[in-house]
Amino acid sequence: MTTSTLPGDQAPPRIFGMPKLLFRCAKVAARTLALRQARFRAGAGAAVVLSLLLTACGGASGNGGDKKVVLTTFTVLADVARNVAGDKLTVESITKAGAEIHGYEPTPGDIRKASKADLILDNGLNLEAWFGQFVEGLNVPHAVVSDGVQVVSINEDSYQGKPNPHAWMSPVNVQIYVDNMVKAFSDLDPDNAGVFKANGAAYKAELQAVQDQMVSSLSGLPENQRALVTCEGAFSYLARDAGLKEVYIWAVNAEQQATPQQITRAIEYVRANKVPAVFCESTVSDAPMQQVVGATGAKFGGTLYVDSLSETDGPVPTYLDLIRHDADLITKSLAGAPTGAAS
């Protein structure tokens, strides 16, 4: 995330003595206003600046209530965390359902929320490119939930050699996420450590059941129908677990993606291997993949979920639903069954 100084590249009067958090909020607020083409008067007085800060950063009020607050970077982590926390902690997500996590730009409201949290959870593995700057200056502990997973490296494009950040697409990996959350929550709230441990164990059993179901479902695909072609290379861990061949248009969601060369490469692979169906993810446009469909005659298998859950009334309101949905859609589309048909 890039930030800009207040208009005029100079802080207004009496700002230099304010707490670091408020100054950061002021910069984010100014950037937000600039994005909306709002005009900040260069001669604004201290009263106007204070009003902006209180609006952007929410003043100094606390969270309220007795439960400690855990903030996650995106909805998938929030759902997993709620299963571990039970009713002992309040868990919230910075991003909302449907948001794209890689290039997310935090708002002043996000900084306000983070400043009031007791713990922040991030995925790590370079997923949240904005996170380091976001937490800088916040006096809030944070934990990286992917610590300890066996990473899969990206082997193409400018990201070659870097870890694929989508480690949660393996329920086996998410069991490690759970262990990290149990530890972090127990450190935060030692009185409920036993509850977190029990909740974590129960949820890990559910994760293993979903993992077994996913592998069993996908293992039934014929050898010549085991290519998983997607927009983003977000399925390396799922493909590893299920024995699929992963092919994608671009490696990681970024500002520069779906170049003509990348699309051509995907078209050539689909044609050469007679791939029956291709897919795209819910948080990006499927237009590039539709070009592949038009050029090859492959079926568009549907929308997969990775970086975000759906709303509660959507197809994947929980992480377990996400894995079930994706495995079911991939299996039926590659096997040639009508999508949405009963198993």
Coordinates of C-alpha atoms in Angstrom, one line a residue:
M1 CA 0.0 0.0 0.0
T2 CA 1.3 3.4 -0.9
T3 CA 0.6 6.4 1.2
S4 CA 0.9 10.1 0.6
T5 CA 1.5 13.0 2.8
L6 CA -1.1 15.5 3.6
P7 CA -1.8 18.1 0.9
G8 CA 1.1 20.4 0.4
D9 CA 3.6 17.7 1.5
Q10 CA 3.5 19.2 4.9
A11 CA 1.6 18.4 8.1
P12 CA -0.8 21.0 9.3
P13 CA -0.1 23.0 12.5
R14 CA 0.2 21.1 15.8
I15 CA 0.2 17.7 14.0
F16 CA 3.8 16.7 14.7
G17 CA 3.1 16.2 18.4
M18 CA 0.2 13.8 17.9
P19 CA 0.5 10.0 18.5
K20 CA 2.0 8.0 15.6
L21 CA -1.3 6.1 15.1
L22 CA -3.3 9.3 14.6
F23 CA -0.7 10.7 12.2
R24 CA -0.9 7.4 10.1
C25 CA -4.7 7.7 10.2
A26 CA -4.4 11.3 8.9
K27 CA -2.3 10.1 6.0
V28 CA -4.7 7.3 5.1
A29 CA -7.6 9.7 5.4
A30 CA -6.0 12.2 3.1
R31 CA -5.2 9.5 0.6
T32 CA -8.8 8.2 0.7
L33 CA -10.0 11.8 0.1
A34 CA -7.6 12.2 -2.8
L35 CA -8.9 9.0 -4.4
R36 CA -12.4 10.4 -4.2
Q37 CA -11.1 13.6 -5.7
A38 CA -11.9 15.5 -2.6
R39 CA -10.2 18.8 -1.9
F40 CA -8.4 19.4 1.3
R41 CA -7.8 23.1 1.9
A42 CA -4.1 23.9 2.4
G43 CA -4.9 26.4 5.0
A44 CA -7.1 24.2 7.1
G45 CA -6.9 25.0 10.8
A46 CA -6.2 22.6 13.6
A47 CA -9.8 22.2 14.4
V48 CA -10.6 20.9 10.9
V49 CA -7.6 18.5 11.1
L50 CA -8.8 17.2 14.5
S51 CA -12.2 16.6 13.1
L52 CA -10.7 14.6 10.2
L53 CA -8.7 12.5 12.6
L54 CA -11.6 11.8 14.9
T55 CA -13.8 10.8 12.0
A56 CA -11.1 8.6 10.3
C57 CA -9.7 7.0 13.5
G58 CA -12.7 6.9 15.7
G59 CA -11.3 8.8 18.6
A60 CA -9.9 6.9 21.6
S61 CA -12.9 4.8 22.6
G62 CA -12.3 1.1 23.3
N63 CA -14.0 -2.0 22.0
G64 CA -16.5 -2.3 24.8
G65 CA -17.6 -5.6 26.3
D66 CA -15.5 -8.2 28.2
K67 CA -14.3 -10.4 25.3
K68 CA -10.9 -9.8 23.8
V69 CA -11.0 -9.0 20.1
V70 CA -9.1 -10.9 17.4
L71 CA -8.8 -9.3 14.0
T72 CA -7.9 -11.4 10.9
T73 CA -6.8 -10.1 7.5
F74 CA -9.5 -11.9 5.5
T75 CA -12.7 -13.9 5.9
V76 CA -11.3 -17.4 5.5
L77 CA -9.0 -16.9 8.5
A78 CA -11.9 -15.3 10.5
D79 CA -14.0 -18.4 10.0
V80 CA -11.3 -20.8 11.1
A81 CA -10.5 -18.5 14.1
R82 CA -14.1 -18.5 15.2
N83 CA -14.1 -22.3 15.3
V84 CA -11.1 -22.2 17.6
A85 CA -12.3 -19.3 19.7
G86 CA -15.8 -20.4 20.2
D87 CA -17.7 -17.9 22.3
K88 CA -14.6 -16.8 24.3
L89 CA -13.3 -14.2 21.9
T90 CA -14.7 -11.8 19.4
V91 CA -13.3 -12.5 15.9
E92 CA -13.6 -10.0 13.0
S93 CA -12.1 -9.7 9.5
I94 CA -10.5 -6.6 8.0
T95 CA -11.7 -7.5 4.6
K96 CA -15.3 -8.3 3.8
A97 CA -16.8 -11.2 1.9
G98 CA -15.9 -11.0 -1.8
A99 CA -12.8 -8.8 -1.3
E100 CA -9.6 -9.4 -3.1
I101 CA -6.9 -9.9 -0.5
H102 CA -3.6 -9.5 -2.3
G103 CA -3.8 -5.9 -3.3
Y104 CA -6.2 -4.7 -0.7
E105 CA -5.8 -1.1 0.4
P106 CA -6.7 -0.5 4.1
T107 CA -9.0 2.3 5.0
P108 CA -8.9 4.7 8.1
G109 CA -11.7 2.5 9.5
D110 CA -9.4 -0.5 9.2
I111 CA -6.7 1.3 11.2
R112 CA -9.3 2.2 13.8
K113 CA -10.4 -1.4 14.1
A114 CA -6.9 -2.7 14.3
S115 CA -5.9 -0.2 17.0
K116 CA -8.6 -1.5 19.2
A117 CA -7.9 -5.2 18.7
D118 CA -6.1 -7.4 21.2
L119 CA -4.5 -9.7 18.5
I120 CA -4.2 -9.6 14.7
L121 CA -3.8 -12.8 12.6
D122 CA -2.3 -12.7 9.1
N123 CA -1.6 -15.5 6.7
G124 CA 1.9 -14.6 5.9
L125 CA 3.8 -16.1 2.9
N126 CA 3.7 -12.7 1.2
L127 CA -0.1 -13.0 0.8
E128 CA -1.0 -9.6 2.3
A129 CA 1.5 -7.3 0.6
W130 CA 0.0 -4.4 2.5
F131 CA 0.2 -5.9 6.0
G132 CA 3.7 -4.9 7.1
Q133 CA 3.0 -1.2 6.6
F134 CA -0.5 -1.6 8.1
V135 CA 0.7 -2.9 11.4
E136 CA 3.7 -0.6 11.7
G137 CA 3.2 1.6 14.7
L138 CA 0.3 -0.3 16.1
N139 CA 0.9 -1.5 19.6
V140 CA -1.0 -4.8 18.9
P141 CA 0.5 -8.3 18.8
H142 CA 0.1 -10.3 15.7
A143 CA 0.6 -14.0 14.8
V144 CA 1.4 -15.5 11.4
V145 CA -0.9 -18.5 11.1
S146 CA 0.9 -20.3 8.3
D147 CA 4.1 -20.8 10.3
G148 CA 5.2 -24.5 10.0
V149 CA 3.4 -25.4 6.8
Q150 CA 5.3 -27.2 4.0
V151 CA 5.2 -24.6 1.3
V152 CA 4.9 -25.1 -2.4
S153 CA 7.1 -22.7 -4.4
I154 CA 5.9 -20.8 -7.5
N155 CA 7.8 -21.9 -10.5
E156 CA 6.8 -19.4 -13.1
D157 CA 6.6 -15.6 -13.9
S158 CA 8.3 -13.0 -11.7
Y159 CA 7.3 -14.8 -8.6
Q160 CA 9.5 -17.9 -9.3
G161 CA 11.0 -19.4 -6.2
K162 CA 8.7 -17.6 -3.8
P163 CA 6.2 -19.5 -1.7
N164 CA 2.7 -19.9 -3.0
P165 CA 0.7 -18.0 -0.3
H166 CA -2.5 -20.0 -0.7
A167 CA -1.6 -22.6 1.9
W168 CA -5.1 -22.7 3.3
M169 CA -6.3 -24.5 0.2
S170 CA -5.1 -27.7 1.9
P171 CA -7.2 -28.7 4.9
V172 CA -4.1 -30.4 6.2
N173 CA -2.3 -27.1 6.3
V174 CA -5.2 -25.5 8.0
Q175 CA -4.8 -27.9 10.8
I176 CA -1.4 -26.2 11.4
Y177 CA -3.2 -22.9 11.2
V178 CA -5.4 -24.1 14.0
D179 CA -2.5 -25.1 16.1
N180 CA -1.0 -21.7 15.7
M181 CA -4.3 -20.1 16.6
V182 CA -4.7 -22.2 19.7
K183 CA -1.3 -21.1 20.9
A184 CA -1.9 -17.4 20.1
F185 CA -5.3 -17.4 21.7
S186 CA -4.0 -19.2 24.8
D187 CA -1.3 -16.6 25.2
L188 CA -3.9 -13.9 24.8
D189 CA -6.5 -15.5 27.2
P190 CA -4.8 -18.1 29.4
D191 CA -8.0 -18.7 31.4
N192 CA -9.6 -20.2 28.4
A193 CA -6.6 -22.2 27.0
G194 CA -8.4 -25.5 27.7
V195 CA -11.4 -24.4 25.6
F196 CA -9.3 -23.3 22.7
K197 CA -7.4 -26.6 22.7
A198 CA -10.6 -28.6 22.8
N199 CA -12.2 -26.5 20.1
G200 CA -9.1 -26.8 18.0
A201 CA -9.0 -30.6 18.3
A202 CA -12.7 -30.9 17.3
Y203 CA -12.3 -28.6 14.3
K204 CA -9.1 -30.4 13.1
A205 CA -11.2 -33.6 13.0
E206 CA -13.7 -31.8 10.7
L207 CA -10.8 -30.6 8.6
Q208 CA -9.4 -34.1 8.2
A209 CA -12.8 -35.4 7.2
V210 CA -13.2 -32.8 4.5
Q211 CA -9.6 -33.5 3.3
D212 CA -10.4 -37.2 3.0
Q213 CA -13.6 -36.5 1.2
M214 CA -11.9 -34.1 -1.2
V215 CA -9.0 -36.4 -2.1
S216 CA -11.4 -39.3 -2.5
S217 CA -13.7 -37.3 -4.9
L218 CA -10.8 -36.0 -7.0
S219 CA -8.9 -39.2 -7.1
G220 CA -11.7 -40.8 -9.2
L221 CA -10.9 -38.6 -12.2
P222 CA -9.3 -40.4 -15.1
E223 CA -5.6 -39.7 -15.7
N224 CA -6.3 -37.7 -18.9
Q225 CA -8.8 -35.4 -17.0
R226 CA -6.7 -34.3 -14.1
A227 CA -5.6 -30.9 -15.3
L228 CA -6.9 -28.0 -13.2
V229 CA -6.8 -24.9 -15.3
T230 CA -7.6 -21.7 -13.4
C231 CA -7.1 -17.9 -13.7
E232 CA -4.8 -17.6 -10.7
G233 CA -2.2 -20.1 -9.5
A234 CA -4.1 -20.5 -6.2
F235 CA -4.6 -24.2 -6.2
S236 CA -1.0 -25.6 -5.8
Y237 CA -1.7 -27.1 -2.4
L238 CA -5.1 -28.6 -3.4
A239 CA -3.5 -30.0 -6.6
R240 CA -0.6 -31.4 -4.6
D241 CA -3.0 -33.2 -2.1
A242 CA -5.3 -34.5 -4.8
G243 CA -2.8 -35.4 -7.4
L244 CA -3.9 -32.9 -10.0
K245 CA -1.8 -31.0 -12.6
E246 CA -2.1 -27.3 -11.9
V247 CA -2.2 -24.9 -14.9
Y248 CA -3.0 -21.2 -14.6
I249 CA -3.0 -17.9 -16.6
W250 CA -1.1 -15.9 -13.9
A251 CA 0.7 -16.9 -10.8
V252 CA -0.6 -14.4 -8.2
N253 CA -3.3 -11.8 -8.4
A254 CA -1.6 -8.5 -9.1
E255 CA -2.1 -5.3 -11.0
Q256 CA -0.4 -6.8 -14.1
Q257 CA -2.0 -10.1 -15.0
A258 CA -3.6 -11.9 -17.9
T259 CA -1.1 -10.7 -20.5
P260 CA -1.6 -11.9 -24.1
Q261 CA 1.4 -14.3 -23.7
Q262 CA -0.2 -15.8 -20.6
I263 CA -3.5 -16.3 -22.2
T264 CA -1.9 -17.8 -25.3
R265 CA 0.1 -20.2 -23.1
A266 CA -3.2 -21.4 -21.4
I267 CA -4.9 -21.8 -24.8
E268 CA -2.1 -23.9 -26.1
Y269 CA -2.1 -26.2 -23.1
V270 CA -5.9 -26.7 -23.1
R271 CA -5.8 -27.5 -26.8
A272 CA -2.9 -29.9 -26.6
N273 CA -4.3 -31.8 -23.6
K274 CA -7.9 -31.6 -24.6
V275 CA -8.9 -30.2 -21.1
P276 CA -12.7 -30.5 -20.8
A277 CA -13.3 -27.6 -18.4
V278 CA -11.5 -24.5 -17.1
F279 CA -12.2 -22.3 -14.1
C280 CA -11.8 -18.9 -12.5
E281 CA -11.9 -17.5 -9.0
S282 CA -14.6 -15.4 -7.3
T283 CA -12.6 -12.3 -6.6
V284 CA -11.3 -11.7 -10.2
S285 CA -12.8 -11.2 -13.6
D286 CA -13.3 -14.4 -15.6
A287 CA -12.9 -12.5 -18.9
P288 CA -9.4 -13.8 -19.6
M289 CA -10.5 -17.4 -19.1
Q290 CA -13.5 -16.8 -21.3
Q291 CA -11.0 -16.1 -24.0
V292 CA -9.5 -19.5 -23.4
V293 CA -13.0 -21.0 -23.6
G294 CA -13.7 -19.2 -26.9
A295 CA -10.5 -20.3 -28.5
T296 CA -10.5 -23.9 -27.4
G297 CA -14.1 -25.0 -27.0
A298 CA -13.5 -26.1 -23.4
K299 CA -16.4 -25.7 -21.0
F300 CA -16.3 -22.9 -18.4
G301 CA -16.6 -25.1 -15.3
G302 CA -17.6 -22.3 -13.0
T303 CA -16.4 -20.1 -10.2
L304 CA -14.1 -21.4 -7.5
Y305 CA -13.5 -19.8 -4.1
V306 CA -10.1 -19.1 -2.7
D307 CA -9.3 -15.7 -1.3
S308 CA -12.7 -15.0 0.2
L309 CA -15.8 -16.7 1.6
S310 CA -19.2 -15.7 0.2
E311 CA -21.9 -13.9 2.2
T312 CA -23.8 -16.1 4.7
D313 CA -26.6 -16.8 2.1
G314 CA -24.0 -17.7 -0.6
P315 CA -22.5 -21.0 -1.6
V316 CA -19.4 -20.9 0.7
P317 CA -20.2 -19.1 4.0
T318 CA -17.6 -21.2 5.8
Y319 CA -14.1 -22.6 5.0
L320 CA -15.4 -26.2 5.1
D321 CA -18.1 -25.2 2.6
L322 CA -15.4 -23.6 0.4
I323 CA -13.4 -26.8 0.1
R324 CA -16.5 -28.9 -0.5
H325 CA -17.8 -26.5 -3.2
D326 CA -14.5 -26.4 -5.0
A327 CA -13.8 -30.1 -4.9
D328 CA -17.4 -30.9 -6.1
L329 CA -17.3 -28.3 -8.9
I330 CA -13.9 -29.5 -10.1
T331 CA -14.9 -33.2 -10.0
K332 CA -18.1 -32.8 -11.8
S333 CA -16.8 -30.4 -14.5
L334 CA -13.7 -32.4 -15.3
A335 CA -15.7 -35.6 -15.3
G336 CA -18.3 -34.1 -17.7
A337 CA -21.3 -34.2 -15.3
P338 CA -23.6 -31.2 -15.2
T339 CA -22.6 -28.7 -12.6
G340 CA -24.9 -28.7 -9.7
A341 CA -26.0 -32.3 -10.2
A342 CA -26.4 -34.5 -7.2
S343 CA -23.3 -36.5 -6.1

